[in-house]
PDB file of C-alpha atoms in Angstrom:
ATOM      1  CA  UNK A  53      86.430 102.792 162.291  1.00 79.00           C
ATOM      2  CA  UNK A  54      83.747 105.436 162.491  1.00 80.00           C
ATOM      3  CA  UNK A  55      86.141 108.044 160.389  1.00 77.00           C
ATOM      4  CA  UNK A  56      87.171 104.941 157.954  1.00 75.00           C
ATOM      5  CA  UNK A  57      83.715 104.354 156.768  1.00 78.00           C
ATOM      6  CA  UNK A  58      82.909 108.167 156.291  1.00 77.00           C
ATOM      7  CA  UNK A  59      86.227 108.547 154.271  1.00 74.00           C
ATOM      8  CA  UNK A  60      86.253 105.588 152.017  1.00 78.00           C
ATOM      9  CA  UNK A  61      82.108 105.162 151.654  1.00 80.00           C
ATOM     10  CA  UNK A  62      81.722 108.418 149.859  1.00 79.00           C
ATOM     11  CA  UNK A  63      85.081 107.630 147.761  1.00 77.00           C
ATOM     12  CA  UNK A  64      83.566 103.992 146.497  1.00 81.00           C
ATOM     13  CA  UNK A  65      80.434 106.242 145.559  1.00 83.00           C
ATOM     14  CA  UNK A  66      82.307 108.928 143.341  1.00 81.00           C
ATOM     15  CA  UNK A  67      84.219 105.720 142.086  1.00 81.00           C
ATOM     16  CA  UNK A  68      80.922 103.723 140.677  1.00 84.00           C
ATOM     17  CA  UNK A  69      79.645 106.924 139.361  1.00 84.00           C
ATOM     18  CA  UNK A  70      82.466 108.143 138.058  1.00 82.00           C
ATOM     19  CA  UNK A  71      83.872 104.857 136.132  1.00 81.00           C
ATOM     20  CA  UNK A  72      79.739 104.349 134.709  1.00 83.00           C
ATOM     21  CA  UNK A  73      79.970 108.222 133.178  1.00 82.00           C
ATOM     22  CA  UNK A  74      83.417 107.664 131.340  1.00 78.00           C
ATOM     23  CA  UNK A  75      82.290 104.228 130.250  1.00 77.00           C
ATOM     24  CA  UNK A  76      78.924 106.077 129.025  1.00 77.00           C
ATOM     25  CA  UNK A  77      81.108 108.825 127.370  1.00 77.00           C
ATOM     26  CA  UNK A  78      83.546 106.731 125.585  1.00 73.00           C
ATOM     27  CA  UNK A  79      81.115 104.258 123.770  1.00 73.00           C
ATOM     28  CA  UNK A  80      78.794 107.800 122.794  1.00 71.00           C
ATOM     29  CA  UNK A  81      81.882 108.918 121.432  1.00 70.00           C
ATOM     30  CA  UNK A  82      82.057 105.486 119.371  1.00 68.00           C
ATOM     31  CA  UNK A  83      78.587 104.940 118.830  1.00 64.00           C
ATOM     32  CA  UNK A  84      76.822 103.443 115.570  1.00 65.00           C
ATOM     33  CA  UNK A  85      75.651 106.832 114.546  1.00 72.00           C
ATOM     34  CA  UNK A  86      79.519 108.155 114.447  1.00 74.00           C
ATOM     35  CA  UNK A  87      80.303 104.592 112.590  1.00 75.00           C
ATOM     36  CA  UNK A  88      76.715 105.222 110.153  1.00 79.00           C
ATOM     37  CA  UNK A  89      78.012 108.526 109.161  1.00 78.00           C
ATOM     38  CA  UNK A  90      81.573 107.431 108.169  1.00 80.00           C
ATOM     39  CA  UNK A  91      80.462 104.801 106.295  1.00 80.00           C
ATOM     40  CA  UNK A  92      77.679 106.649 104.175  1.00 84.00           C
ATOM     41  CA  UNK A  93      79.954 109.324 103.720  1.00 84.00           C
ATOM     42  CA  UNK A  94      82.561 107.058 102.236  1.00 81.00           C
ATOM     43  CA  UNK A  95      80.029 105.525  99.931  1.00 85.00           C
ATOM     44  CA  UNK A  96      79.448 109.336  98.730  1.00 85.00           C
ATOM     45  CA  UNK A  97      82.820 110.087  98.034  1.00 84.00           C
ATOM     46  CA  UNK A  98      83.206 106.561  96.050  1.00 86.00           C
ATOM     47  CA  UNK A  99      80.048 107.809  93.667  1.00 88.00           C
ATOM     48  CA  UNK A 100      81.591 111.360  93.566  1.00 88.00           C
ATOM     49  CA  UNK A 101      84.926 109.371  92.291  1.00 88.00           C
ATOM     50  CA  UNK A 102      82.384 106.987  90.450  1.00 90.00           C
ATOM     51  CA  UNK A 103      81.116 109.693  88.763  1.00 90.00           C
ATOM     52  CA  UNK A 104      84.312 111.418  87.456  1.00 88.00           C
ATOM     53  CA  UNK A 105      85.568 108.633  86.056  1.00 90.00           C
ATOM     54  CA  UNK A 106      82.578 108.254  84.196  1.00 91.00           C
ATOM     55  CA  UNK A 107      82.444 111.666  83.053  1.00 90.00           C
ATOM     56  CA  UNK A 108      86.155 111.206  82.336  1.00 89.00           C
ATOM     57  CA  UNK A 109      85.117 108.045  80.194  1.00 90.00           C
ATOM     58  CA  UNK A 110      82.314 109.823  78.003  1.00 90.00           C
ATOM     59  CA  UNK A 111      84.581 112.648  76.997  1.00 89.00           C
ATOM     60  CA  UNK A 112      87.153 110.417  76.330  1.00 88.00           C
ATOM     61  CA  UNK A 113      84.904 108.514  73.945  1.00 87.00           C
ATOM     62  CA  UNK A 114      84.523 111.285  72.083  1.00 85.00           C
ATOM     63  CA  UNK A 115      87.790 111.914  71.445  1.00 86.00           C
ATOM     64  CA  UNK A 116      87.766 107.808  70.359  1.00 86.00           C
ATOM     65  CA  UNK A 117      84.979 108.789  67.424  1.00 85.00           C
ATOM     66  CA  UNK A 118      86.723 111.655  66.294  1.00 83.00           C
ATOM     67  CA  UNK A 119      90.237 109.957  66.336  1.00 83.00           C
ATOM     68  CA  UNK A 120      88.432 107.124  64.185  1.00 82.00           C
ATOM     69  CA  UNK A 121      86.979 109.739  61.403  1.00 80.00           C
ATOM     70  CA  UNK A 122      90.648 111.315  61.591  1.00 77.00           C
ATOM     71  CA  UNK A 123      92.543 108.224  61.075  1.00 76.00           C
ATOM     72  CA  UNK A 124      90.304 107.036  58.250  1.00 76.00           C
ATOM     73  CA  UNK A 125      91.368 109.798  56.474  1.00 75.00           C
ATOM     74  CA  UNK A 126      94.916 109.500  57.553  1.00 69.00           C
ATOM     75  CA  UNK A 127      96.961 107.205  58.099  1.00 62.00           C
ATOM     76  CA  UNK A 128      99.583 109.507  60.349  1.00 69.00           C
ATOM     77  CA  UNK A 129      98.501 108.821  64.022  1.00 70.00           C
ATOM     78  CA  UNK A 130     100.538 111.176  65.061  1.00 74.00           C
ATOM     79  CA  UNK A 131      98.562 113.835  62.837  1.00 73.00           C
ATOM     80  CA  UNK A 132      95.211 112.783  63.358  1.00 73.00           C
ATOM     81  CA  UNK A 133      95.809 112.720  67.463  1.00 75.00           C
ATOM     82  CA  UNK A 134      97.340 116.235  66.824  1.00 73.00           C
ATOM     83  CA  UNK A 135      94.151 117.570  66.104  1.00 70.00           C
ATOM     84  CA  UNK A 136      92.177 116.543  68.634  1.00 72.00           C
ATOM     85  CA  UNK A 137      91.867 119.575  71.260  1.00 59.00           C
ATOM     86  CA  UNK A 138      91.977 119.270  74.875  1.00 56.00           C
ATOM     87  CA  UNK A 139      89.571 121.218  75.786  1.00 54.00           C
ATOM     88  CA  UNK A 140      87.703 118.025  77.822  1.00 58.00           C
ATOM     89  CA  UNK A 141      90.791 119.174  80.371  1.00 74.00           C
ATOM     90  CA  UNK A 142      92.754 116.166  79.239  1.00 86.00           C
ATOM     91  CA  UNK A 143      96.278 116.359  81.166  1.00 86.00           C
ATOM     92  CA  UNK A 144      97.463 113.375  78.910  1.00 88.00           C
ATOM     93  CA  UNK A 145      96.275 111.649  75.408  1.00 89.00           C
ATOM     94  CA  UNK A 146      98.400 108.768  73.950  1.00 89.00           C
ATOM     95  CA  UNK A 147      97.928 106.267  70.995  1.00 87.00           C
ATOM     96  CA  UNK A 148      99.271 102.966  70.886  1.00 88.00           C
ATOM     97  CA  UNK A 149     100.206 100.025  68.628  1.00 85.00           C
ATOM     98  CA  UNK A 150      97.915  97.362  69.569  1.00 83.00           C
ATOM     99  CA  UNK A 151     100.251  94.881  67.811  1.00 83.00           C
ATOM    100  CA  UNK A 152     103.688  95.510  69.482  1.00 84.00           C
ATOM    101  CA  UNK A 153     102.590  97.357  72.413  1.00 83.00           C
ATOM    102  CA  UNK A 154     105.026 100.873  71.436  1.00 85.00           C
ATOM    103  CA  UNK A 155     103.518 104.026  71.835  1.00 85.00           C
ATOM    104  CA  UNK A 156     102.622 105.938  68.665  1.00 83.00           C
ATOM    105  CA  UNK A 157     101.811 109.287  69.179  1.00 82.00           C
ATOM    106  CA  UNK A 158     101.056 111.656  72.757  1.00 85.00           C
ATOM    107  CA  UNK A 159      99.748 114.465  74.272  1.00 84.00           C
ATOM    108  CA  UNK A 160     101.112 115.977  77.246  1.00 84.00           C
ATOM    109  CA  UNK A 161     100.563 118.364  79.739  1.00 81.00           C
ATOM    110  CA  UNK A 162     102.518 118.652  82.773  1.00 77.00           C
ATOM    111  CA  UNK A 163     105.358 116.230  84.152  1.00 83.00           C
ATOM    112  CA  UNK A 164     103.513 113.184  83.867  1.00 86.00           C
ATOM    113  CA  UNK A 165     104.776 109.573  83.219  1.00 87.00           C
ATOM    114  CA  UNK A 166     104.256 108.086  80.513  1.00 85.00           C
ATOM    115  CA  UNK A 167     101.783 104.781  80.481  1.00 85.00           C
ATOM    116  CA  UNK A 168     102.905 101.527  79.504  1.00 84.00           C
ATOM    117  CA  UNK A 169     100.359  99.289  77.628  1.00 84.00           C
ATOM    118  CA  UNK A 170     100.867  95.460  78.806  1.00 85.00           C
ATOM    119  CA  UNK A 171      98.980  92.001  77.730  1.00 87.00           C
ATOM    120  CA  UNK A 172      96.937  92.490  81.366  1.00 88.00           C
ATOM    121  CA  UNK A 173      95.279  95.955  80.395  1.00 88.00           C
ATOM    122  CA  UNK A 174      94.599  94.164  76.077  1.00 87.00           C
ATOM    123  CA  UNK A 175      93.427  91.501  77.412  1.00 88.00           C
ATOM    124  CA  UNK A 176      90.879  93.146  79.622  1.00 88.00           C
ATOM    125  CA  UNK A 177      90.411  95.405  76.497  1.00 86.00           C
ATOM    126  CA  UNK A 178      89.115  92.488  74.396  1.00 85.00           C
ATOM    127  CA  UNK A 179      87.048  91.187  76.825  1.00 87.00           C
ATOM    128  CA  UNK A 180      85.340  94.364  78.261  1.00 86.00           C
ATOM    129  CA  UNK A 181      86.016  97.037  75.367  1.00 82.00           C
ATOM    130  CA  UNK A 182      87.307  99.380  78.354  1.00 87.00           C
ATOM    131  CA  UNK A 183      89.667  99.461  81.434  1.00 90.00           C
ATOM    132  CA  UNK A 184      89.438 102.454  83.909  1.00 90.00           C
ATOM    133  CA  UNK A 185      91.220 103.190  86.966  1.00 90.00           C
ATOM    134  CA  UNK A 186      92.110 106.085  89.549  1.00 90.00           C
ATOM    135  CA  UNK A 187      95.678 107.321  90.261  1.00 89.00           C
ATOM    136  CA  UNK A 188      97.786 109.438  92.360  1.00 88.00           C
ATOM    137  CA  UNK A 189     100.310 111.234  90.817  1.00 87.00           C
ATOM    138  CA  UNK A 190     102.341 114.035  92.618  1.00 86.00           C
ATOM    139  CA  UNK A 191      99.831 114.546  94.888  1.00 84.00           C
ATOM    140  CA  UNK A 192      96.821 114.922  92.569  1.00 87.00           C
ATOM    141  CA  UNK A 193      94.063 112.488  91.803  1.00 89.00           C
ATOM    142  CA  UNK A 194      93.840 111.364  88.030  1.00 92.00           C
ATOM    143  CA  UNK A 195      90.802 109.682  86.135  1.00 92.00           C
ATOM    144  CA  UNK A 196      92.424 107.600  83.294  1.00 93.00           C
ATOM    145  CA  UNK A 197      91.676 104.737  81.161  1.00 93.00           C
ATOM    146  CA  UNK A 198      92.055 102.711  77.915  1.00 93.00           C
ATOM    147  CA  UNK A 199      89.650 102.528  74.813  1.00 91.00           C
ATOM    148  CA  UNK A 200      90.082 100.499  71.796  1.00 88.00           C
ATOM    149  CA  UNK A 201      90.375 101.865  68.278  1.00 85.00           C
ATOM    150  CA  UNK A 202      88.714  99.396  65.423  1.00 81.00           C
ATOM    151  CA  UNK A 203      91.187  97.888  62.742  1.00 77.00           C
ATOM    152  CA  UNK A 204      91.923 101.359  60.409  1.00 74.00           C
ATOM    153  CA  UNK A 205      94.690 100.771  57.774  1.00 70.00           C
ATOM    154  CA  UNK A 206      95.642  97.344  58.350  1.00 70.00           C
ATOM    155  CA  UNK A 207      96.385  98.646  62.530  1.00 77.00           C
ATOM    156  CA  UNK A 208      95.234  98.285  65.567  1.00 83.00           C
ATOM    157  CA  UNK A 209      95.322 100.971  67.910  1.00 85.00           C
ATOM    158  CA  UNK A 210      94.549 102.044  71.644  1.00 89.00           C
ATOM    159  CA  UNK A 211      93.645 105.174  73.539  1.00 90.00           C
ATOM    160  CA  UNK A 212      94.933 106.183  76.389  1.00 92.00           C
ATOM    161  CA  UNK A 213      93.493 109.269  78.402  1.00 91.00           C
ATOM    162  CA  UNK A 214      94.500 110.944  81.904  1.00 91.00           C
ATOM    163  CA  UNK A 215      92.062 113.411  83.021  1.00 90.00           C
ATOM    164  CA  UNK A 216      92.642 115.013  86.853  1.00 90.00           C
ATOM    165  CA  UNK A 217      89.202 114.560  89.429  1.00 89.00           C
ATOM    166  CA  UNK A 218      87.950 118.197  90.430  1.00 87.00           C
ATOM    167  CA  UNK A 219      90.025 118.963  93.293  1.00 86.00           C
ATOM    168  CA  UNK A 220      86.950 119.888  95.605  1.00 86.00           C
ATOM    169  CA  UNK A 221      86.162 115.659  94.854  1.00 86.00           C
ATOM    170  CA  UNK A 222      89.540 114.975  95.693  1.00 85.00           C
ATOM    171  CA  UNK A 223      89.676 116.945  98.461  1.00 86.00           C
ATOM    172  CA  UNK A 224      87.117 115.823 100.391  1.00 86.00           C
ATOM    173  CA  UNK A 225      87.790 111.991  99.224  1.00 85.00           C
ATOM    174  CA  UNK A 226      91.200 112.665 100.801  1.00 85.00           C
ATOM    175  CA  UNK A 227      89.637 114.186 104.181  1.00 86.00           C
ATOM    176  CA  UNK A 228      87.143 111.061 104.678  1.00 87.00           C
ATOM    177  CA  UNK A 229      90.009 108.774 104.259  1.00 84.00           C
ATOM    178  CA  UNK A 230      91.858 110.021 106.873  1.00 85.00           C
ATOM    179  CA  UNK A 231      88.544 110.888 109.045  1.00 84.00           C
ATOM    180  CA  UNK A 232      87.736 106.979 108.399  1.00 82.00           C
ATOM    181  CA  UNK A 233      91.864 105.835 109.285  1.00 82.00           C
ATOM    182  CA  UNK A 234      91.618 108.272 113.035  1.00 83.00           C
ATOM    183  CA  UNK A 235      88.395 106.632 113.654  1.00 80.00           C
ATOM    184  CA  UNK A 236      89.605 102.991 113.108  1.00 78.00           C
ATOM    185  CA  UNK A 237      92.671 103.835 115.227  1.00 79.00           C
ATOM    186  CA  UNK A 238      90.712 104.850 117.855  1.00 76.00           C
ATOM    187  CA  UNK A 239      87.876 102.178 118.019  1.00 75.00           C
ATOM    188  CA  UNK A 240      90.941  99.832 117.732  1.00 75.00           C
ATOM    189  CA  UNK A 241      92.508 101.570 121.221  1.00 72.00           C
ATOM    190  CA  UNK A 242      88.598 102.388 122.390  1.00 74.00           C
ATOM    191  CA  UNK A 243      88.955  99.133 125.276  1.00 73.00           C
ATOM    192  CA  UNK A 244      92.622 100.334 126.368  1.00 77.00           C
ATOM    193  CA  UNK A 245      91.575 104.205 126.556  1.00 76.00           C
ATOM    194  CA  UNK A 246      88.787 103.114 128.870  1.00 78.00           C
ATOM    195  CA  UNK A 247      90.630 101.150 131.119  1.00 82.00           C
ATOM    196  CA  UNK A 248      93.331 103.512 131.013  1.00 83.00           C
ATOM    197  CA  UNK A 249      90.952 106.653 132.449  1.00 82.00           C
ATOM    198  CA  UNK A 250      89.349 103.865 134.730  1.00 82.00           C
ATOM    199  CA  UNK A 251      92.472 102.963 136.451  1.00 86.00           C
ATOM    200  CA  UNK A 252      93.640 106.505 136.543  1.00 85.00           C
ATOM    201  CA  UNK A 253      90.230 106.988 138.623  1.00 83.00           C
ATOM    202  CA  UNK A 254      90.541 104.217 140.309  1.00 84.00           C
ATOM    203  CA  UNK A 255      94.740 105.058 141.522  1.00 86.00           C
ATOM    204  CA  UNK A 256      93.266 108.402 142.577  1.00 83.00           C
ATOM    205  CA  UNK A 257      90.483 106.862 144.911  1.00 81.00           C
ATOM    206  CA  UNK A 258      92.699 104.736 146.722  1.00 83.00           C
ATOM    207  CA  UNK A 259      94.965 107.631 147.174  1.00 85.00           C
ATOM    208  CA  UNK A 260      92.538 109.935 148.406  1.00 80.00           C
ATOM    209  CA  UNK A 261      91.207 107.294 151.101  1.00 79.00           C
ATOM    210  CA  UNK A 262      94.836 105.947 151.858  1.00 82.00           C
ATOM    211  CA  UNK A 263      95.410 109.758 152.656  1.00 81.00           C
ATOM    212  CA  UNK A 264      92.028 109.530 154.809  1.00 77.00           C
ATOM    213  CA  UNK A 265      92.780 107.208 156.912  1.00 78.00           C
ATOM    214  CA  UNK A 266      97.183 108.430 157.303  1.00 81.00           C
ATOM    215  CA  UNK A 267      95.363 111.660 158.985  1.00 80.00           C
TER     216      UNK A 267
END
């Protein structure tokens, strides 16, 4: 009995101390800071893309004014949008028939698809003057949108522009997304990896006093 207690005593007392530090490390290591930090850093790399898109949007309204001079003096759509130079970085410029929804003239640069206008995007047009989204094509992250052209020669047309996000934006967008997916995945398995090291510890204590008391 005497050999008993001094075997399995001082094995209960590495057990409680033991199971209290990895339940002590394991919620540090999930802790509100860690979840804080995620979270504001996500909100930065939404304004980042926020911020693009608006930048994306002001050049692209200047290429809406100067289209609208062009075309007042033209009627060739395909002319006037000719004319306009990319050097806003543009990967993609198109003009379309408000009326029947056909494309009337493009720019292009690089193996991109091509855009298709539907009653969705005109009617969000009419009601907000603008639609904007982000999109991943081939791997790389594209600003684009729709502006509307006023009535010029009896037509109606609409802008479309495709402008890529600085890669360094995209870049780190793309590593806080997948910093914020491994840290979901692992709060979601945070109550199984603790009871997993806990019965590991646990298995190993009752070995190390079943082997006590064998000798």
């Amino acid at each position: 009995l005497m050999f008993m207690l001094v075997a399995v005593l001082p094995g209960l007392f590495l057990f409680a101390v033991s199971s209290q530090f990895i339940s002590h490390s394991i919620n540090s290591w999930f802790g509100n800071d860690t979840e804080e930090a995620l979270a504001r850093s996500l909100s930065l790399s939404k304004s980042a893309l926020d911020l693009s898109l608006d930048t994306s949007m002001r050049k692209a309204g200047a290429i809406q004014v100067a289209l609208i001079g062009e075309m007042s003096l033209q009627q060739d759509a395909r002319q006037a949008l000719q004319h306009m130079d990319k050097e806003g970085g543009f990967s993609q410029l198109a003009l379309y028939d408000a009326r029947n929804l056909s494309l009337a003239a493009e720019l292009r640069r690089g193996n991109l698809p091509e855009p298709q206008l539907e009653q969705e995007i005109l009617a969000a047009l009419r009601q907000n003057g603008s639609v904007r989204s982000l999109e991943n094509i081939n791997n790389t992250l594209y600003a684009q949108g729709w502006l509307t052209l006023p009535e010029i020669h009896a037509q109606n047309y609409v802008l479309f522009f495709r402008q890529p996000v600085p890669e360094q934006v995209a870049a780190d967008v793309a590593l806080i997304e997948a910093a914020r997916a491994r840290y979901a995945e692992l709060s979601y398995a945070k109550q199984g990896l603790q009871t997993f090291f806990l019965f590991t510890l646990l298995v190993a204590t009752l070995l190390s006093i079943l082997l006590a008391l064998v000798i």
